[in-house]
Short mmCIF file of C-alpha atoms in Angstrom, two decimals:
data_model
loop_
_atom_site.label_atom_id
_atom_site.label_comp_id
_atom_site.label_asym_id
_atom_site.label_seq_id
_atom_site.Cartn_x
_atom_site.Cartn_y
_atom_site.Cartn_z
CA MET A 1 21.37 -13.15 -65.96
CA GLY A 2 19.38 -14.61 -68.91
CA LYS A 3 20.38 -18.46 -68.80
CA GLY A 4 19.73 -18.05 -64.81
CA ILE A 5 16.07 -16.67 -65.13
CA ALA A 6 15.38 -19.65 -68.15
CA TYR A 7 16.64 -22.09 -65.46
CA GLY A 8 14.32 -20.53 -63.18
CA LEU A 9 11.28 -20.72 -65.85
CA ALA A 10 12.32 -24.57 -66.43
CA ALA A 11 12.35 -25.17 -62.38
CA GLY A 12 8.98 -23.53 -62.03
CA ALA A 13 7.16 -25.43 -65.09
CA LEU A 14 8.40 -28.60 -63.17
CA TRP A 15 7.79 -27.69 -60.02
CA GLY A 16 4.18 -26.76 -60.64
CA LEU A 17 3.32 -30.18 -61.39
CA VAL A 18 3.81 -31.02 -57.75
CA PHE A 19 0.62 -29.33 -56.82
CA LEU A 20 -1.22 -31.52 -58.93
CA ALA A 21 -0.10 -34.98 -57.83
CA PRO A 22 -2.19 -34.81 -54.03
CA GLN A 23 -5.29 -33.75 -56.00
CA LEU A 24 -4.59 -36.61 -58.55
CA LEU A 25 -4.24 -39.32 -55.72
CA PRO A 26 -7.03 -37.69 -53.07
CA GLY A 27 -7.21 -41.75 -51.48
CA PHE A 28 -3.20 -41.65 -50.46
CA SER A 29 -2.31 -39.17 -47.03
CA PRO A 30 0.26 -36.84 -47.45
CA LEU A 31 2.54 -38.97 -45.31
CA GLU A 32 2.68 -41.65 -48.29
CA LEU A 33 3.01 -39.16 -50.75
CA SER A 34 5.71 -37.80 -49.35
CA ALA A 35 7.75 -41.07 -48.84
CA ALA A 36 6.72 -42.28 -51.65
CA ARG A 37 8.13 -39.40 -54.00
CA TYR A 38 11.05 -39.28 -51.86
CA VAL A 39 12.20 -42.58 -52.06
CA LEU A 40 11.88 -42.98 -55.59
CA TYR A 41 13.74 -39.62 -55.90
CA GLY A 42 16.58 -41.22 -53.60
CA LEU A 43 16.62 -44.57 -56.03
CA VAL A 44 16.93 -42.01 -59.55
CA SER A 45 19.41 -39.76 -57.81
CA ALA A 46 21.71 -42.95 -56.42
CA ILE A 47 21.41 -44.75 -59.98
CA LEU A 48 22.57 -41.18 -61.62
CA LEU A 49 25.14 -40.58 -59.25
CA THR A 50 26.57 -44.30 -59.52
CA PRO A 51 29.22 -43.14 -62.73
CA LEU A 52 30.05 -39.75 -60.47
CA TRP A 53 30.82 -41.65 -57.33
CA PRO A 54 34.28 -42.62 -58.18
CA ARG A 55 35.08 -38.89 -58.42
CA LEU A 56 32.78 -37.38 -55.94
CA ARG A 57 33.84 -39.69 -52.70
CA HIS A 58 37.10 -37.88 -53.07
CA THR A 59 35.23 -34.24 -52.87
CA VAL A 60 31.99 -34.92 -50.39
CA THR A 61 32.42 -33.45 -46.75
CA GLY A 62 31.18 -34.75 -43.97
CA SER A 63 30.34 -31.12 -43.59
CA ASP A 64 28.62 -31.48 -47.03
CA TRP A 65 26.49 -34.45 -45.93
CA ARG A 66 25.21 -32.90 -42.83
CA ALA A 67 23.81 -29.60 -44.98
CA LEU A 68 22.42 -32.08 -47.51
CA PHE A 69 20.77 -33.89 -44.61
CA ARG A 70 19.59 -30.79 -42.93
CA LEU A 71 18.48 -29.10 -46.45
CA SER A 72 16.56 -32.15 -47.57
CA LEU A 73 14.64 -32.84 -44.43
CA VAL A 74 13.37 -29.23 -44.53
CA GLY A 75 13.23 -28.37 -48.22
CA ASN A 76 11.88 -31.76 -48.97
CA LEU A 77 10.03 -33.77 -46.93
CA VAL A 78 8.76 -31.02 -44.57
CA TYR A 79 7.72 -29.03 -47.12
CA TYR A 80 5.91 -31.67 -49.23
CA LEU A 81 4.04 -32.81 -46.14
CA PHE A 82 2.70 -29.34 -45.59
CA LEU A 83 2.02 -29.16 -49.30
CA ALA A 84 0.46 -32.26 -50.01
CA GLY A 85 -2.27 -31.34 -46.83
CA ALA A 86 -2.99 -28.14 -48.16
CA VAL A 87 -3.46 -29.27 -51.53
CA GLN A 88 -5.84 -31.74 -49.97
CA MET A 89 -7.61 -29.77 -47.54
CA ALA A 90 -7.79 -26.35 -49.52
CA GLY A 91 -7.22 -26.93 -53.10
CA ILE A 92 -4.77 -26.21 -55.77
CA ALA A 93 -5.23 -22.36 -55.94
CA PRO A 94 -4.86 -21.32 -52.41
CA ALA A 95 -2.01 -23.65 -51.82
CA SER A 96 -0.36 -22.39 -55.04
CA LEU A 97 -0.79 -18.94 -53.80
CA ILE A 98 0.02 -18.88 -50.56
CA VAL A 99 3.16 -20.61 -51.54
CA GLY A 100 3.59 -17.84 -54.10
CA VAL A 101 4.34 -15.70 -51.39
CA LEU A 102 7.62 -17.23 -51.70
CA PRO A 103 9.44 -14.54 -53.88
CA VAL A 104 8.45 -11.69 -51.11
CA THR A 105 9.98 -13.71 -48.00
CA VAL A 106 12.94 -15.04 -49.85
CA THR A 107 13.51 -11.24 -51.01
CA LEU A 108 13.39 -10.03 -47.44
CA VAL A 109 15.57 -12.84 -45.98
CA GLY A 110 18.08 -12.32 -48.27
CA SER A 111 18.32 -9.13 -49.08
CA ARG A 112 21.31 -8.33 -47.59
CA ASP A 113 23.19 -10.89 -49.14
CA HIS A 114 26.32 -10.13 -51.66
CA GLY A 115 24.56 -9.10 -55.07
CA ALA A 116 21.47 -7.99 -53.48
CA LEU A 117 19.60 -4.73 -54.55
CA PRO A 118 18.72 -2.43 -51.76
CA LEU A 119 14.93 -3.41 -50.81
CA SER A 120 14.35 0.42 -51.50
CA ARG A 121 14.60 -0.33 -55.37
CA LEU A 122 12.40 -3.42 -55.40
CA VAL A 123 9.64 -1.87 -53.50
CA GLY A 124 7.36 -1.46 -56.50
CA PRO A 125 7.95 -5.02 -57.70
CA LEU A 126 7.12 -6.69 -54.33
CA ALA A 127 3.96 -4.62 -54.45
CA MET A 128 2.31 -5.91 -57.11
CA ILE A 129 3.45 -9.12 -56.07
CA ALA A 130 1.54 -8.85 -52.95
CA ALA A 131 -1.41 -7.34 -54.34
CA GLY A 132 -1.30 -10.45 -56.82
CA ILE A 133 -1.33 -12.63 -53.56
CA VAL A 134 -4.33 -10.59 -52.21
CA CYS A 135 -6.35 -11.36 -55.01
CA ILE A 136 -6.18 -14.60 -55.42
CA ASN A 137 -6.83 -14.79 -51.70
CA VAL A 138 -9.76 -12.58 -51.63
CA ASP A 139 -11.15 -15.24 -54.63
CA VAL A 140 -10.40 -18.21 -52.96
CA PHE A 141 -12.50 -17.07 -49.76
CA THR A 142 -15.44 -15.88 -51.67
CA HIS A 143 -15.75 -18.67 -53.97
CA ALA A 144 -15.49 -21.19 -50.65
CA SER A 145 -18.17 -19.18 -49.20
CA ALA A 146 -20.60 -19.24 -52.10
CA THR A 147 -19.82 -22.97 -52.42
CA GLY A 148 -20.62 -23.79 -48.82
CA GLY A 149 -17.31 -25.58 -48.17
CA ASP A 150 -16.00 -26.63 -44.66
CA TRP A 151 -14.01 -23.18 -43.49
CA ARG A 152 -12.60 -25.39 -40.80
CA LEU A 153 -10.82 -28.14 -43.12
CA THR A 154 -9.98 -24.81 -45.63
CA LEU A 155 -8.31 -23.57 -42.53
CA VAL A 156 -6.39 -26.55 -41.53
CA GLY A 157 -5.07 -26.82 -45.44
CA ILE A 158 -4.46 -22.84 -45.17
CA VAL A 159 -1.93 -23.28 -41.81
CA CYS A 160 -0.84 -26.28 -43.72
CA ALA A 161 0.48 -23.82 -46.69
CA ILE A 162 1.93 -21.43 -44.43
CA GLY A 163 4.24 -24.36 -43.31
CA ALA A 164 5.35 -25.04 -46.44
CA LEU A 165 5.80 -21.40 -47.36
CA LEU A 166 7.85 -21.28 -43.90
CA SER A 167 10.07 -24.43 -44.56
CA TRP A 168 10.51 -23.54 -48.24
CA THR A 169 11.89 -19.93 -47.67
CA TRP A 170 14.63 -21.13 -45.15
CA TYR A 171 15.47 -23.65 -47.66
CA ALA A 172 15.81 -21.31 -50.53
CA VAL A 173 17.87 -18.97 -48.42
CA ALA A 174 20.28 -21.77 -46.82
CA ASN A 175 20.50 -23.73 -50.40
CA ALA A 176 21.80 -20.59 -52.17
CA ARG A 177 24.20 -19.65 -49.35
CA TYR A 178 25.48 -23.08 -49.12
CA LEU A 179 26.34 -23.21 -53.40
CA ALA A 180 27.69 -19.57 -52.82
CA LYS A 181 30.10 -20.30 -50.32
CA PHE A 182 31.08 -24.08 -51.38
CA GLY A 183 31.09 -24.30 -55.11
CA HIS A 184 32.87 -27.24 -55.65
CA PHE A 185 29.87 -29.25 -57.04
CA THR A 186 27.92 -28.74 -60.07
CA SER A 187 24.18 -27.99 -60.18
CA GLN A 188 23.38 -31.76 -61.04
CA GLU A 189 25.90 -32.93 -58.95
CA TRP A 190 24.39 -31.38 -55.66
CA SER A 191 20.78 -31.90 -57.02
CA LEU A 192 21.63 -35.86 -57.06
CA LEU A 193 23.48 -35.95 -53.63
CA THR A 194 20.37 -34.11 -52.06
CA GLY A 195 18.39 -36.79 -53.58
CA VAL A 196 20.31 -39.41 -52.06
CA ALA A 197 19.94 -37.76 -48.85
CA THR A 198 16.48 -37.46 -49.30
CA GLY A 199 15.92 -40.77 -49.99
CA VAL A 200 17.65 -42.28 -47.28
CA LEU A 201 15.45 -39.65 -44.73
CA ALA A 202 12.24 -40.77 -46.87
CA VAL A 203 13.13 -44.43 -45.96
CA ALA A 204 12.68 -43.65 -42.44
CA LEU A 205 9.32 -41.80 -42.98
CA ALA A 206 7.89 -44.70 -45.01
CA ILE A 207 7.51 -46.62 -41.94
CA PRO A 208 4.89 -44.24 -40.38
CA ALA A 209 3.58 -43.91 -43.65
CA VAL A 210 2.43 -47.71 -43.35
CA VAL A 211 1.61 -48.04 -39.94
CA LEU A 212 0.01 -45.13 -39.28
CA PRO A 213 -3.74 -44.24 -40.38
CA HIS A 214 -4.58 -42.58 -43.67
CA PRO A 215 -6.39 -39.19 -43.23
CA VAL A 216 -8.00 -38.68 -46.59
CA ALA A 217 -10.88 -38.22 -48.37
CA VAL A 218 -13.70 -40.42 -47.36
CA ASP A 219 -14.65 -43.00 -50.37
CA ALA A 220 -11.55 -41.80 -52.27
CA PRO A 221 -10.29 -44.70 -54.52
CA ARG A 222 -6.24 -45.86 -53.55
CA ASP A 223 -5.28 -46.69 -57.26
CA TRP A 224 -1.52 -47.99 -56.54
CA GLN A 225 -0.96 -47.85 -60.41
CA MET A 226 -1.96 -44.12 -60.69
CA PHE A 227 -0.15 -43.86 -56.90
CA LEU A 228 3.40 -45.32 -58.51
CA ILE A 229 2.80 -43.10 -62.09
CA VAL A 230 2.32 -40.05 -60.62
CA ASN A 231 4.91 -40.09 -57.88
CA ALA A 232 7.74 -41.44 -60.47
CA ALA A 233 6.59 -38.43 -62.69
CA VAL A 234 7.13 -36.02 -59.61
CA ALA A 235 10.09 -37.70 -58.03
CA ILE A 236 12.01 -37.55 -61.80
CA GLY A 237 10.33 -34.61 -63.58
CA ALA A 238 10.24 -32.16 -60.13
CA SER A 239 12.70 -33.56 -57.91
CA THR A 240 15.60 -34.52 -60.11
CA ILE A 241 15.15 -32.27 -63.02
CA GLY A 242 13.80 -29.69 -61.51
CA ASN A 243 16.00 -29.36 -58.58
CA ALA A 244 18.90 -29.15 -61.20
CA PHE A 245 17.40 -26.43 -62.75
CA TRP A 246 17.19 -24.30 -59.45
CA ASN A 247 20.57 -25.27 -58.56
CA ALA A 248 21.75 -23.80 -61.79
CA ALA A 249 19.66 -20.67 -61.59
CA SER A 250 20.78 -20.12 -57.70
CA ARG A 251 24.33 -19.99 -58.68
CA GLN A 252 23.87 -17.30 -61.79
CA LEU A 253 21.21 -15.23 -60.12
CA PRO A 254 21.12 -12.82 -57.01
CA LEU A 255 19.24 -14.30 -53.98
CA THR A 256 16.71 -11.15 -54.38
CA LEU A 257 16.07 -12.17 -57.80
CA SER A 258 16.77 -15.87 -57.73
CA GLY A 259 13.56 -15.91 -54.87
CA GLN A 260 11.45 -14.23 -57.24
CA MET A 261 11.62 -16.72 -59.99
CA ILE A 262 9.83 -19.12 -57.40
CA VAL A 263 6.71 -17.39 -58.68
CA PHE A 264 6.98 -19.28 -61.95
CA GLU A 265 6.04 -22.37 -59.80
CA THR A 266 2.82 -20.76 -58.87
CA LEU A 267 1.75 -19.71 -62.03
CA PHE A 268 2.48 -22.85 -63.34
CA ALA A 269 0.60 -24.47 -60.42
CA LEU A 270 -2.13 -22.29 -61.25
CA VAL A 271 -2.29 -23.20 -64.99
CA TYR A 272 -2.10 -26.83 -64.53
CA GLY A 273 -5.26 -26.32 -61.89
CA PHE A 274 -7.20 -24.54 -64.42
CA ILE A 275 -6.66 -27.64 -66.82
CA TYR A 276 -7.53 -30.27 -64.28
CA GLU A 277 -10.63 -28.24 -63.35
CA HIS A 278 -11.56 -27.49 -67.07
CA ARG A 279 -12.57 -24.06 -66.48
CA LEU A 280 -10.82 -20.64 -67.07
CA PRO A 281 -9.35 -18.64 -64.44
CA ARG A 282 -12.04 -15.94 -62.67
CA SER A 283 -11.31 -12.34 -62.74
CA LEU A 284 -9.58 -11.99 -59.41
CA GLU A 285 -7.50 -15.10 -60.67
CA LEU A 286 -6.83 -13.46 -63.99
CA ALA A 287 -5.42 -9.88 -62.33
CA ALA A 288 -3.27 -11.89 -59.81
CA ILE A 289 -1.48 -13.93 -62.37
CA VAL A 290 -0.99 -10.37 -64.50
CA LEU A 291 0.24 -8.44 -61.03
CA LEU A 292 2.49 -11.37 -60.15
CA LEU A 293 4.08 -11.70 -63.87
CA VAL A 294 4.42 -7.66 -63.83
CA GLY A 295 6.40 -7.79 -60.52
CA VAL A 296 8.66 -10.25 -61.34
CA SER A 297 9.23 -8.58 -65.00
CA ALA A 298 9.81 -5.17 -62.96
CA SER A 299 12.61 -6.88 -60.45
CA VAL A 300 14.08 -8.33 -63.40
CA ARG A 301 14.62 -4.90 -65.25
CA GLN A 302 15.56 -3.73 -61.47
CA HIS A 303 18.43 -6.69 -61.44
CA ALA A 304 19.54 -6.00 -65.10
CA ARG A 305 20.41 -2.57 -64.31
CA GLY A 306 21.81 -3.18 -61.14
CA SER A 307 24.32 -5.28 -62.92
CA ALA A 308 25.30 -2.72 -65.64
CA HIS A 309 26.30 0.02 -63.30
#
């Protein structure tokens, strides 16, 4: 179990960087960001998959490819479209903490899977995680009111964050279940195959990204060098390496616990956001971080006790 938790922590540290990308590139639309990130992810994956392909070509079935395209569409393209919109319209903190409900939603959806603990034993940890999410949202809306922000834009951002939450909840559960049922790929192989499928879909997404108008911040610079650097970093770090860590965690942990490992993505996103904004967390933000950490730690202890019996 210790290895699985370490893999989940590493995935969260890399995925947290994803929340910074839309903030660093305000002159580019969510559609452009999603297309660029995943075209690059597909290219990197295809390069890394090349030496493995002579063996894998006899292993990958049509059913595998259909699953890969479904997972890639919902868990990568749709998720990141929503997430980029949420960050640009509502900010890193609200986007990361709404998506931070994932430990709760994934745990609830996966509560009947093999190896899952009864929800009655997870009420305490889940309540702490939920309390942490309430704290951050109270802080976000209080701060937005005080600074006179556009509540309509923030509301659209919140809706986008909820869309990201729903799409990744489905992805996390469906991906874990598929890997548990069909375990004939390593975590790295599955990540690279996912990257190739995502890249193919992203090429199609690139067409409307080029043709459609770009609803972005007024007077925001369109720095193409920064665009390439940031998207390459996210494609390699978060998508290629982060997804491999996540697949490894999904194999070693029951779904009710692996779902709660996603909280590390939220915590790292908050830390990166504070560094970017050159500030310390406010009191409610700090309370949210503590509650989330305590909730996940309590869940780990419950699973450790369960596996000992």
